[in-house]
mmCIF file of C-alpha atoms and ligand atoms in Angstrom:
data_model
loop_
_atom_site.group_PDB
_atom_site.id
_atom_site.type_symbol
_atom_site.label_atom_id
_atom_site.label_comp_id
_atom_site.label_asym_id
_atom_site.label_seq_id
_atom_site.Cartn_x
_atom_site.Cartn_y
_atom_site.Cartn_z
ATOM 1 C CA MET Q 1 -41.606 -31.159 15.868
ATOM 2 C CA CYS Q 2 -42.370 -32.470 12.384
ATOM 3 C CA PRO Q 3 -43.623 -36.011 11.925
ATOM 4 C CA THR Q 4 -41.124 -38.487 10.538
ATOM 5 C CA ILE Q 5 -40.953 -38.446 6.768
ATOM 6 C CA VAL Q 6 -41.421 -41.836 5.181
ATOM 7 C CA PRO Q 7 -40.819 -42.641 1.511
ATOM 8 C CA TYR Q 8 -43.802 -42.091 -0.754
ATOM 9 C CA THR Q 9 -45.522 -45.296 -1.796
ATOM 10 C CA TYR Q 10 -48.200 -45.841 -4.409
ATOM 11 C CA GLU Q 11 -49.971 -48.170 -2.002
ATOM 12 C CA ALA Q 12 -50.565 -45.243 0.307
ATOM 13 C CA LYS Q 13 -54.147 -44.118 0.740
ATOM 14 C CA LYS Q 14 -55.152 -40.962 -1.121
ATOM 15 C CA GLU Q 15 -55.312 -38.825 2.038
ATOM 16 C CA LYS Q 16 -51.958 -40.140 3.123
ATOM 17 C CA ARG Q 17 -50.431 -39.144 -0.231
ATOM 18 C CA ILE Q 18 -51.796 -35.632 0.072
ATOM 19 C CA TYR Q 19 -50.404 -35.474 3.586
ATOM 20 C CA PHE Q 20 -46.911 -36.527 2.479
ATOM 21 C CA THR Q 21 -46.939 -34.206 -0.493
ATOM 22 C CA SER Q 22 -47.800 -31.251 1.678
ATOM 23 C CA LEU Q 23 -45.089 -32.224 4.155
ATOM 24 C CA LEU Q 24 -42.457 -32.410 1.426
ATOM 25 C CA LYS Q 25 -43.486 -29.021 0.055
ATOM 26 C CA ASP Q 26 -43.045 -27.422 3.450
ATOM 27 C CA MET Q 27 -39.620 -28.900 3.963
ATOM 28 C CA LYS Q 28 -37.056 -26.153 4.415
ATOM 29 C CA ILE Q 29 -33.442 -26.686 3.409
ATOM 30 C CA LEU Q 30 -31.195 -23.972 4.787
ATOM 31 C CA VAL Q 31 -27.807 -23.178 3.259
ATOM 32 C CA ALA Q 32 -25.905 -21.336 5.986
ATOM 33 C CA THR Q 33 -22.490 -20.260 4.783
ATOM 34 C CA GLU Q 34 -20.460 -17.566 6.445
ATOM 35 C CA LYS Q 35 -18.122 -18.033 3.448
ATOM 36 C CA PRO Q 36 -20.646 -18.331 0.568
ATOM 37 C CA PHE Q 37 -20.580 -20.854 -2.246
ATOM 38 C CA ALA Q 38 -20.007 -19.623 -5.807
ATOM 39 C CA ARG Q 39 -23.286 -18.448 -7.399
ATOM 40 C CA LYS Q 40 -23.316 -21.378 -9.809
ATOM 41 C CA ALA Q 41 -23.180 -23.774 -6.873
ATOM 42 C CA VAL Q 42 -26.078 -22.018 -5.130
ATOM 43 C CA ASP Q 43 -28.115 -22.152 -8.358
ATOM 44 C CA GLY Q 44 -27.399 -25.874 -8.673
ATOM 45 C CA ILE Q 45 -28.350 -26.531 -5.052
ATOM 46 C CA ARG Q 46 -31.587 -24.579 -5.567
ATOM 47 C CA SER Q 47 -32.508 -26.643 -8.638
ATOM 48 C CA ILE Q 48 -31.982 -29.929 -6.832
ATOM 49 C CA VAL Q 49 -33.897 -28.805 -3.751
ATOM 50 C CA GLU Q 50 -36.816 -27.294 -5.663
ATOM 51 C CA GLU Q 51 -37.071 -30.201 -8.104
ATOM 52 C CA ALA Q 52 -37.468 -32.435 -5.067
ATOM 53 C CA GLY Q 53 -40.359 -30.240 -3.959
ATOM 54 C CA TYR Q 54 -38.586 -28.520 -1.055
ATOM 55 C CA GLN Q 55 -37.838 -24.889 -0.277
ATOM 56 C CA LEU Q 56 -34.359 -23.396 -0.220
ATOM 57 C CA GLU Q 57 -33.350 -20.656 2.186
ATOM 58 C CA LEU Q 58 -30.024 -18.875 2.138
ATOM 59 C CA LEU Q 59 -28.066 -17.331 4.967
ATOM 60 C CA GLU Q 60 -24.786 -16.058 3.547
ATOM 61 C CA LYS Q 61 -21.929 -13.970 4.936
ATOM 62 C CA TYR Q 62 -23.526 -13.816 8.357
ATOM 63 C CA THR Q 63 -21.346 -12.275 11.050
ATOM 64 C CA GLU Q 64 -23.365 -12.947 14.199
ATOM 65 C CA LYS Q 65 -24.212 -16.288 15.735
ATOM 66 C CA ALA Q 66 -27.677 -14.875 16.422
ATOM 67 C CA ALA Q 67 -28.368 -14.824 12.664
ATOM 68 C CA LEU Q 68 -27.617 -18.537 12.396
ATOM 69 C CA LEU Q 69 -29.678 -19.334 15.501
ATOM 70 C CA ALA Q 70 -32.670 -17.497 14.017
ATOM 71 C CA ALA Q 71 -32.296 -19.050 10.557
ATOM 72 C CA VAL Q 72 -32.112 -22.650 11.788
ATOM 73 C CA ALA Q 73 -35.236 -22.307 13.935
ATOM 74 C CA ASP Q 74 -37.539 -23.851 11.304
ATOM 75 C CA ALA Q 75 -35.005 -25.632 9.083
ATOM 76 C CA ASP Q 76 -35.501 -29.333 8.369
ATOM 77 C CA ALA Q 77 -32.086 -29.698 6.763
ATOM 78 C CA LEU Q 78 -28.909 -27.689 6.903
ATOM 79 C CA ILE Q 79 -26.039 -27.347 4.428
ATOM 80 C CA ILE Q 80 -22.890 -25.750 5.830
ATOM 81 C CA ARG Q 81 -19.175 -25.308 5.134
ATOM 82 C CA SER Q 82 -16.868 -24.555 8.071
ATOM 83 C CA ASP Q 83 -19.815 -22.969 9.882
ATOM 84 C CA LYS Q 84 -19.975 -23.977 13.532
ATOM 85 C CA VAL Q 85 -22.937 -26.171 14.384
ATOM 86 C CA THR Q 86 -22.666 -26.239 18.161
ATOM 87 C CA ALA Q 87 -25.018 -27.734 20.752
ATOM 88 C CA GLU Q 88 -26.605 -24.262 20.985
ATOM 89 C CA VAL Q 89 -27.329 -24.205 17.240
ATOM 90 C CA ILE Q 90 -28.750 -27.729 17.404
ATOM 91 C CA ALA Q 91 -30.963 -26.792 20.354
ATOM 92 C CA ALA Q 92 -32.291 -23.819 18.382
ATOM 93 C CA ALA Q 93 -33.086 -25.995 15.343
ATOM 94 C CA LYS Q 94 -36.267 -27.650 16.535
ATOM 95 C CA ASN Q 95 -37.161 -29.285 13.186
ATOM 96 C CA LEU Q 96 -33.664 -30.273 12.111
ATOM 97 C CA LYS Q 97 -33.225 -33.816 10.805
ATOM 98 C CA ILE Q 98 -29.996 -33.651 8.829
ATOM 99 C CA VAL Q 99 -26.848 -31.527 8.601
ATOM 100 C CA VAL Q 100 -24.556 -31.908 5.602
ATOM 101 C CA ARG Q 101 -21.119 -30.397 5.811
ATOM 102 C CA ALA Q 102 -20.317 -29.629 2.165
ATOM 103 C CA GLY Q 103 -16.695 -30.629 2.463
ATOM 104 C CA ALA Q 104 -14.462 -33.121 4.187
ATOM 105 C CA GLY Q 105 -13.743 -32.081 7.785
ATOM 106 C CA TYR Q 106 -16.664 -32.133 10.197
ATOM 107 C CA ASP Q 107 -14.880 -30.990 13.353
ATOM 108 C CA ASN Q 108 -17.111 -27.888 13.217
ATOM 109 C CA VAL Q 109 -20.224 -29.932 14.047
ATOM 110 C CA ASP Q 110 -21.102 -31.165 17.538
ATOM 111 C CA LEU Q 111 -21.721 -34.771 16.528
ATOM 112 C CA GLU Q 112 -22.827 -35.924 19.960
ATOM 113 C CA ALA Q 113 -25.386 -33.143 20.371
ATOM 114 C CA ALA Q 114 -26.768 -34.013 16.929
ATOM 115 C CA LYS Q 115 -26.858 -37.711 17.723
ATOM 116 C CA ALA Q 116 -28.672 -37.088 20.987
ATOM 117 C CA ARG Q 117 -31.443 -35.421 18.963
ATOM 118 C CA GLY Q 118 -31.418 -38.135 16.280
ATOM 119 C CA ILE Q 119 -30.040 -35.681 13.717
ATOM 120 C CA VAL Q 120 -27.991 -37.259 10.947
ATOM 121 C CA VAL Q 121 -24.676 -35.547 10.154
ATOM 122 C CA MET Q 122 -22.942 -36.179 6.817
ATOM 123 C CA ASN Q 123 -19.963 -34.838 4.903
ATOM 124 C CA THR Q 124 -19.290 -34.961 1.156
ATOM 125 C CA PRO Q 125 -15.960 -36.817 1.019
ATOM 126 C CA GLY Q 126 -13.714 -36.188 -1.963
ATOM 127 C CA GLN Q 127 -15.837 -33.473 -3.523
ATOM 128 C CA ASN Q 128 -13.480 -30.567 -2.859
ATOM 129 C CA SER Q 129 -10.239 -32.554 -2.614
ATOM 130 C CA ASN Q 130 -8.712 -31.473 -5.903
ATOM 131 C CA ALA Q 131 -8.964 -27.787 -5.024
ATOM 132 C CA VAL Q 132 -7.203 -28.380 -1.703
ATOM 133 C CA ALA Q 133 -4.544 -30.562 -3.332
ATOM 134 C CA GLU Q 134 -3.796 -27.903 -5.956
ATOM 135 C CA LEU Q 135 -3.390 -25.314 -3.218
ATOM 136 C CA ALA Q 136 -0.969 -27.563 -1.320
ATOM 137 C CA ILE Q 137 1.219 -27.818 -4.421
ATOM 138 C CA ALA Q 138 0.960 -24.053 -5.019
ATOM 139 C CA PHE Q 139 2.053 -23.489 -1.405
ATOM 140 C CA MET Q 140 5.201 -25.575 -1.957
ATOM 141 C CA ILE Q 141 6.169 -23.581 -5.023
ATOM 142 C CA TYR Q 142 5.331 -20.259 -3.357
ATOM 143 C CA MET Q 143 7.644 -20.982 -0.426
ATOM 144 C CA SER Q 144 10.370 -22.403 -2.678
ATOM 145 C CA ARG Q 145 10.397 -19.139 -4.633
ATOM 146 C CA ASN Q 146 10.731 -16.920 -1.556
ATOM 147 C CA ARG Q 147 7.046 -16.037 -1.659
ATOM 148 C CA PHE Q 148 7.546 -14.554 -5.130
ATOM 149 C CA THR Q 149 9.998 -11.913 -3.971
ATOM 150 C CA PRO Q 150 13.446 -11.301 -5.521
ATOM 151 C CA GLY Q 151 16.201 -13.783 -4.712
ATOM 152 C CA THR Q 152 17.260 -17.284 -5.674
ATOM 153 C CA GLY Q 153 14.722 -19.931 -4.856
ATOM 154 C CA CYS Q 154 14.701 -23.657 -5.462
ATOM 155 C CA GLU Q 155 12.675 -26.160 -7.452
ATOM 156 C CA ILE Q 156 10.384 -28.802 -6.075
ATOM 157 C CA GLN Q 157 11.348 -31.311 -8.759
ATOM 158 C CA GLY Q 158 13.712 -33.922 -7.364
ATOM 159 C CA LYS Q 159 12.725 -33.179 -3.763
ATOM 160 C CA ARG Q 160 10.982 -35.560 -1.414
ATOM 161 C CA LEU Q 161 7.334 -34.916 -0.615
ATOM 162 C CA GLY Q 162 5.881 -36.467 2.538
ATOM 163 C CA ILE Q 163 2.145 -36.954 2.790
ATOM 164 C CA HIS Q 164 0.783 -37.153 6.320
ATOM 165 C CA ALA Q 165 -2.523 -39.050 6.025
ATOM 166 C CA TYR Q 166 -3.353 -40.752 2.772
ATOM 167 C CA GLY Q 167 -7.005 -39.885 2.251
ATOM 168 C CA ASN Q 168 -8.699 -38.154 -0.676
ATOM 169 C CA VAL Q 169 -6.584 -34.992 -0.529
ATOM 170 C CA GLY Q 170 -3.340 -36.721 0.439
ATOM 171 C CA LYS Q 171 -3.580 -39.077 -2.532
ATOM 172 C CA LEU Q 172 -4.160 -36.214 -4.969
ATOM 173 C CA VAL Q 173 -1.264 -34.202 -3.572
ATOM 174 C CA GLY Q 174 0.944 -37.273 -3.992
ATOM 175 C CA ARG Q 175 -0.185 -37.771 -7.577
ATOM 176 C CA LYS Q 176 0.457 -34.120 -8.456
ATOM 177 C CA GLY Q 177 3.812 -34.185 -6.677
ATOM 178 C CA LYS Q 178 4.864 -37.201 -8.722
ATOM 179 C CA ALA Q 179 3.785 -35.489 -11.944
ATOM 180 C CA LEU Q 180 6.083 -32.617 -10.983
ATOM 181 C CA GLY Q 181 9.029 -34.948 -10.506
ATOM 182 C CA MET Q 182 8.957 -35.286 -6.737
ATOM 183 C CA GLU Q 183 9.675 -38.471 -4.858
ATOM 184 C CA VAL Q 184 6.596 -39.191 -2.757
ATOM 185 C CA VAL Q 185 6.471 -40.955 0.598
ATOM 186 C CA ALA Q 186 3.461 -41.228 2.877
ATOM 187 C CA TYR Q 187 2.248 -42.297 6.279
ATOM 188 C CA ASP Q 188 -1.290 -43.027 7.398
ATOM 189 C CA PRO Q 189 -2.026 -44.621 10.765
ATOM 190 C CA PHE Q 190 -5.098 -46.335 9.315
ATOM 191 C CA ILE Q 191 -3.518 -47.734 6.134
ATOM 192 C CA THR Q 192 -0.757 -50.241 6.727
ATOM 193 C CA ASP Q 193 -0.944 -52.135 3.447
ATOM 194 C CA ASP Q 194 2.118 -51.186 1.364
ATOM 195 C CA ALA Q 195 0.236 -52.152 -1.806
ATOM 196 C CA VAL Q 196 -2.213 -49.237 -1.409
ATOM 197 C CA PHE Q 197 0.693 -46.806 -1.664
ATOM 198 C CA ALA Q 198 2.703 -48.826 -4.177
ATOM 199 C CA ALA Q 199 -0.259 -48.738 -6.585
ATOM 200 C CA ASP Q 200 0.295 -44.957 -6.803
ATOM 201 C CA GLY Q 201 4.079 -45.252 -6.971
ATOM 202 C CA VAL Q 202 4.297 -43.961 -3.404
ATOM 203 C CA LYS Q 203 6.502 -45.454 -0.685
ATOM 204 C CA ARG Q 204 4.870 -46.054 2.692
ATOM 205 C CA VAL Q 205 6.973 -45.211 5.718
ATOM 206 C CA SER Q 206 6.141 -46.902 8.979
ATOM 207 C CA SER Q 207 5.959 -44.011 11.431
ATOM 208 C CA VAL Q 208 5.210 -40.309 11.700
ATOM 209 C CA GLU Q 209 8.744 -39.753 12.971
ATOM 210 C CA GLU Q 210 10.276 -41.376 9.899
ATOM 211 C CA LEU Q 211 7.990 -39.375 7.593
ATOM 212 C CA TYR Q 212 9.097 -35.993 8.936
ATOM 213 C CA LYS Q 213 12.731 -37.058 9.057
ATOM 214 C CA VAL Q 214 12.865 -37.686 5.309
ATOM 215 C CA SER Q 215 10.467 -35.053 3.890
ATOM 216 C CA ASP Q 216 11.701 -31.853 2.223
ATOM 217 C CA TYR Q 217 8.045 -30.833 1.929
ATOM 218 C CA LEU Q 218 5.536 -32.206 4.375
ATOM 219 C CA SER Q 219 1.896 -31.901 3.362
ATOM 220 C CA LEU Q 220 -0.507 -32.313 6.279
ATOM 221 C CA HIS Q 221 -3.871 -33.982 5.754
ATOM 222 C CA ILE Q 222 -4.865 -35.225 9.187
ATOM 223 C CA PRO Q 223 -8.267 -34.320 10.620
ATOM 224 C CA ALA Q 224 -8.669 -32.331 13.841
ATOM 225 C CA THR Q 225 -9.579 -34.833 16.545
ATOM 226 C CA GLU Q 226 -8.788 -35.321 20.228
ATOM 227 C CA GLN Q 227 -5.890 -37.572 19.154
ATOM 228 C CA THR Q 228 -4.382 -35.170 16.618
ATOM 229 C CA ARG Q 229 -4.795 -31.899 18.541
ATOM 230 C CA LYS Q 230 -1.405 -30.127 18.807
ATOM 231 C CA SER Q 231 0.308 -33.278 17.555
ATOM 232 C CA ILE Q 232 2.612 -31.481 15.088
ATOM 233 C CA GLY Q 233 5.248 -29.441 16.840
ATOM 234 C CA TYR Q 234 8.851 -28.945 17.866
ATOM 235 C CA ASP Q 235 10.227 -32.504 17.727
ATOM 236 C CA LEU Q 236 8.786 -33.378 14.328
ATOM 237 C CA LEU Q 237 9.830 -30.067 12.765
ATOM 238 C CA MET Q 238 13.329 -30.247 14.218
ATOM 239 C CA SER Q 239 13.779 -33.703 12.706
ATOM 240 C CA MET Q 240 13.072 -32.463 9.148
ATOM 241 C CA PRO Q 241 15.843 -32.145 6.533
ATOM 242 C CA LYS Q 242 17.653 -28.852 5.928
ATOM 243 C CA GLY Q 243 15.468 -26.280 4.161
ATOM 244 C CA ALA Q 244 12.251 -28.230 4.778
ATOM 245 C CA THR Q 245 8.752 -26.742 4.512
ATOM 246 C CA LEU Q 246 5.670 -27.720 6.492
ATOM 247 C CA VAL Q 247 2.514 -27.238 4.408
ATOM 248 C CA ASN Q 248 -0.788 -27.136 6.284
ATOM 249 C CA THR Q 249 -4.025 -27.265 4.320
ATOM 250 C CA ALA Q 250 -5.643 -29.328 7.088
ATOM 251 C CA ARG Q 251 -6.548 -27.649 10.394
ATOM 252 C CA LYS Q 252 -4.833 -25.178 12.719
ATOM 253 C CA GLU Q 253 -5.840 -27.257 15.741
ATOM 254 C CA VAL Q 254 -3.393 -30.040 14.816
ATOM 255 C CA ILE Q 255 -0.453 -27.662 15.201
ATOM 256 C CA ASP Q 256 1.367 -27.026 18.442
ATOM 257 C CA GLU Q 257 2.049 -23.382 17.692
ATOM 258 C CA ALA Q 258 4.542 -22.864 20.522
ATOM 259 C CA GLY Q 259 6.494 -25.847 19.187
ATOM 260 C CA VAL Q 260 6.492 -24.483 15.636
ATOM 261 C CA ILE Q 261 7.678 -21.075 16.875
ATOM 262 C CA ALA Q 262 10.472 -22.698 18.878
ATOM 263 C CA ALA Q 263 11.608 -24.856 15.934
ATOM 264 C CA LEU Q 264 11.556 -22.026 13.379
ATOM 265 C CA SER Q 265 13.410 -19.789 15.845
ATOM 266 C CA GLU Q 266 16.128 -22.371 16.381
ATOM 267 C CA ARG Q 267 16.436 -23.408 12.740
ATOM 268 C CA GLU Q 268 16.508 -20.569 10.235
ATOM 269 C CA ASP Q 269 16.187 -22.955 7.303
ATOM 270 C CA LEU Q 270 12.680 -24.207 8.203
ATOM 271 C CA LYS Q 271 9.477 -22.791 6.688
ATOM 272 C CA TYR Q 272 5.800 -22.999 7.551
ATOM 273 C CA ILE Q 273 2.886 -22.191 5.254
ATOM 274 C CA THR Q 274 -0.717 -22.623 6.289
ATOM 275 C CA ASP Q 275 -4.199 -22.146 4.897
ATOM 276 C CA ILE Q 276 -5.586 -21.657 8.368
ATOM 277 C CA ALA Q 277 -4.193 -18.645 10.178
ATOM 278 C CA PRO Q 278 -2.588 -19.689 13.460
ATOM 279 C CA ASP Q 279 -3.638 -17.958 16.677
ATOM 280 C CA ALA Q 280 -0.060 -16.667 16.786
ATOM 281 C CA ALA Q 281 -0.088 -15.511 13.128
ATOM 282 C CA ALA Q 282 1.096 -11.970 13.925
ATOM 283 C CA GLU Q 283 3.988 -13.235 16.045
ATOM 284 C CA MET Q 284 4.999 -15.785 13.397
ATOM 285 C CA ALA Q 285 4.852 -13.191 10.608
ATOM 286 C CA GLU Q 286 7.012 -10.806 12.583
ATOM 287 C CA LYS Q 287 9.552 -13.402 13.701
ATOM 288 C CA PHE Q 288 9.917 -15.449 10.539
ATOM 289 C CA GLY Q 289 9.316 -13.034 7.650
ATOM 290 C CA LYS Q 290 9.395 -14.875 4.321
ATOM 291 C CA ARG Q 291 9.679 -18.259 6.063
ATOM 292 C CA PHE Q 292 6.056 -18.060 7.169
ATOM 293 C CA PHE Q 293 2.797 -17.441 5.351
ATOM 294 C CA ALA Q 294 -0.881 -17.804 6.251
ATOM 295 C CA THR Q 295 -3.775 -17.096 3.898
ATOM 296 C CA PRO Q 296 -6.055 -14.336 5.220
ATOM 297 C CA LYS Q 297 -9.064 -16.664 4.948
ATOM 298 C CA LYS Q 298 -9.115 -20.414 4.363
ATOM 299 C CA MET Q 299 -9.073 -20.827 0.600
ATOM 300 C CA GLY Q 300 -8.312 -24.510 -0.021
ATOM 301 C CA ALA Q 301 -11.816 -25.280 -1.253
ATOM 302 C CA GLU Q 302 -12.452 -21.836 -2.734
ATOM 303 C CA THR Q 303 -12.882 -22.810 -6.370
ATOM 304 C CA ALA Q 304 -16.065 -22.795 -8.401
ATOM 305 C CA GLU Q 305 -15.512 -26.481 -9.159
ATOM 306 C CA ALA Q 306 -15.126 -27.478 -5.502
ATOM 307 C CA ASN Q 307 -18.163 -25.403 -4.498
ATOM 308 C CA ILE Q 308 -20.254 -26.993 -7.220
ATOM 309 C CA ASN Q 309 -19.084 -30.533 -6.480
ATOM 310 C CA ALA Q 310 -19.515 -30.286 -2.714
ATOM 311 C CA GLY Q 311 -22.633 -28.090 -2.715
ATOM 312 C CA LEU Q 312 -24.552 -30.200 -5.209
ATOM 313 C CA ALA Q 313 -23.472 -33.419 -3.514
ATOM 314 C CA ALA Q 314 -24.794 -32.033 -0.217
ATOM 315 C CA ALA Q 315 -28.153 -31.174 -1.796
ATOM 316 C CA ARG Q 316 -28.413 -34.608 -3.442
ATOM 317 C CA GLN Q 317 -27.536 -36.360 -0.186
ATOM 318 C CA ILE Q 318 -30.314 -34.480 1.607
ATOM 319 C CA VAL Q 319 -32.878 -35.363 -1.062
ATOM 320 C CA ALA Q 320 -31.784 -39.019 -1.008
ATOM 321 C CA PHE Q 321 -32.038 -39.037 2.776
ATOM 322 C CA PHE Q 322 -35.564 -37.657 2.823
ATOM 323 C CA LYS Q 323 -36.835 -39.664 -0.129
ATOM 324 C CA THR Q 324 -35.183 -43.023 0.463
ATOM 325 C CA GLY Q 325 -33.606 -42.889 3.916
ATOM 326 C CA ASP Q 326 -30.085 -43.046 2.429
ATOM 327 C CA THR Q 327 -27.517 -42.465 5.204
ATOM 328 C CA ARG Q 328 -24.424 -43.587 3.301
ATOM 329 C CA PHE Q 329 -22.297 -40.580 4.211
ATOM 330 C CA GLN Q 330 -23.387 -40.326 7.839
ATOM 331 C CA VAL Q 331 -20.499 -39.559 10.194
ATOM 332 C CA ASN Q 332 -22.296 -39.673 13.553
ATOM 333 C CA LYS Q 333 -23.682 -43.215 13.610
HETATM 334 C C1 3PG Y 1 -12.967 -29.143 4.188
HETATM 335 O O1 3PG Y 1 -12.869 -29.657 5.305
HETATM 336 O O2 3PG Y 1 -13.700 -29.621 3.304
HETATM 337 C C2 3PG Y 1 -12.127 -27.939 3.854
HETATM 338 O O3 3PG Y 1 -11.430 -27.503 4.966
HETATM 339 C C3 3PG Y 1 -12.909 -26.811 3.200
HETATM 340 O O4 3PG Y 1 -13.569 -25.998 4.112
HETATM 341 P P1 3PG Y 1 -14.501 -24.779 3.601
HETATM 342 O O5 3PG Y 1 -15.702 -25.360 2.972
HETATM 343 O O6 3PG Y 1 -14.808 -23.996 4.827
HETATM 344 O O7 3PG Y 1 -13.713 -23.974 2.631
#
């Protein structure tokens, strides 16, 4: 177990300074990404880490959990994407003090296990939002044009776009939808002030039920939590207008897959497109043909810009945490 790192002070005695300096030099920041960052992002992370006097280690494209367990053994800090940081990983990381999820959703980290060990968990909110928002819009167009196969499609201009959860991504999707001539409505259980939505020219609706009922395109931006698990299913889909499309760039866990299958089976006008392959992807593809699409691997945040924004933010947050104790983006307080 490493001693606690305290900020460097000029008042410190000479020996103490040498001690801190040597501690900082030995600090190991591990980037563990099963789905690697763009090279430019890794180079940027390395610069930040090394300028701070720490070492960077990379574990990319790993396929076995054992590789992650071995790599975290002597890591002081960990940068991840959707990589699973379970209680087992935390137990194996004896020196770990901070985990930064370079991205928005942190449902892949066992927050309680980290908290029990005093490990700070952070995300980098907003840093990859634009990439995800652009994909959501692309998904709408892709489904409206029969997945780019021959046949008459339809335009998204003049249609109503519903945003489910008005956070960083939801707001950007709304803004882009408006720029494309869509009418935008939104619902967020945590934002009840109409003015927040009105400022963006968006109309707030007062319930999830109302949102789905009026949305030709429904863009999902809720996190995966105990409350949202399997919360989107048969009833909501069946209430949607004729020809409606459900767009999921959030999480597969929020979908009740049996409910979606039942709704799309009953209503041949409904469509579902998702950036996170459902467990029942093969069945959905076979049953619904062009009305269903899932990306082979989650690609919402797969842009150089998003990787650079989120990766560099993660590195900076780690340096700020070690140097000044900054815990601004902590999600497991
Ligand atoms: C997020 O939560 O930030 C997105 O789902 C992106 O995840 P990724 O970093 O695994 O692409």
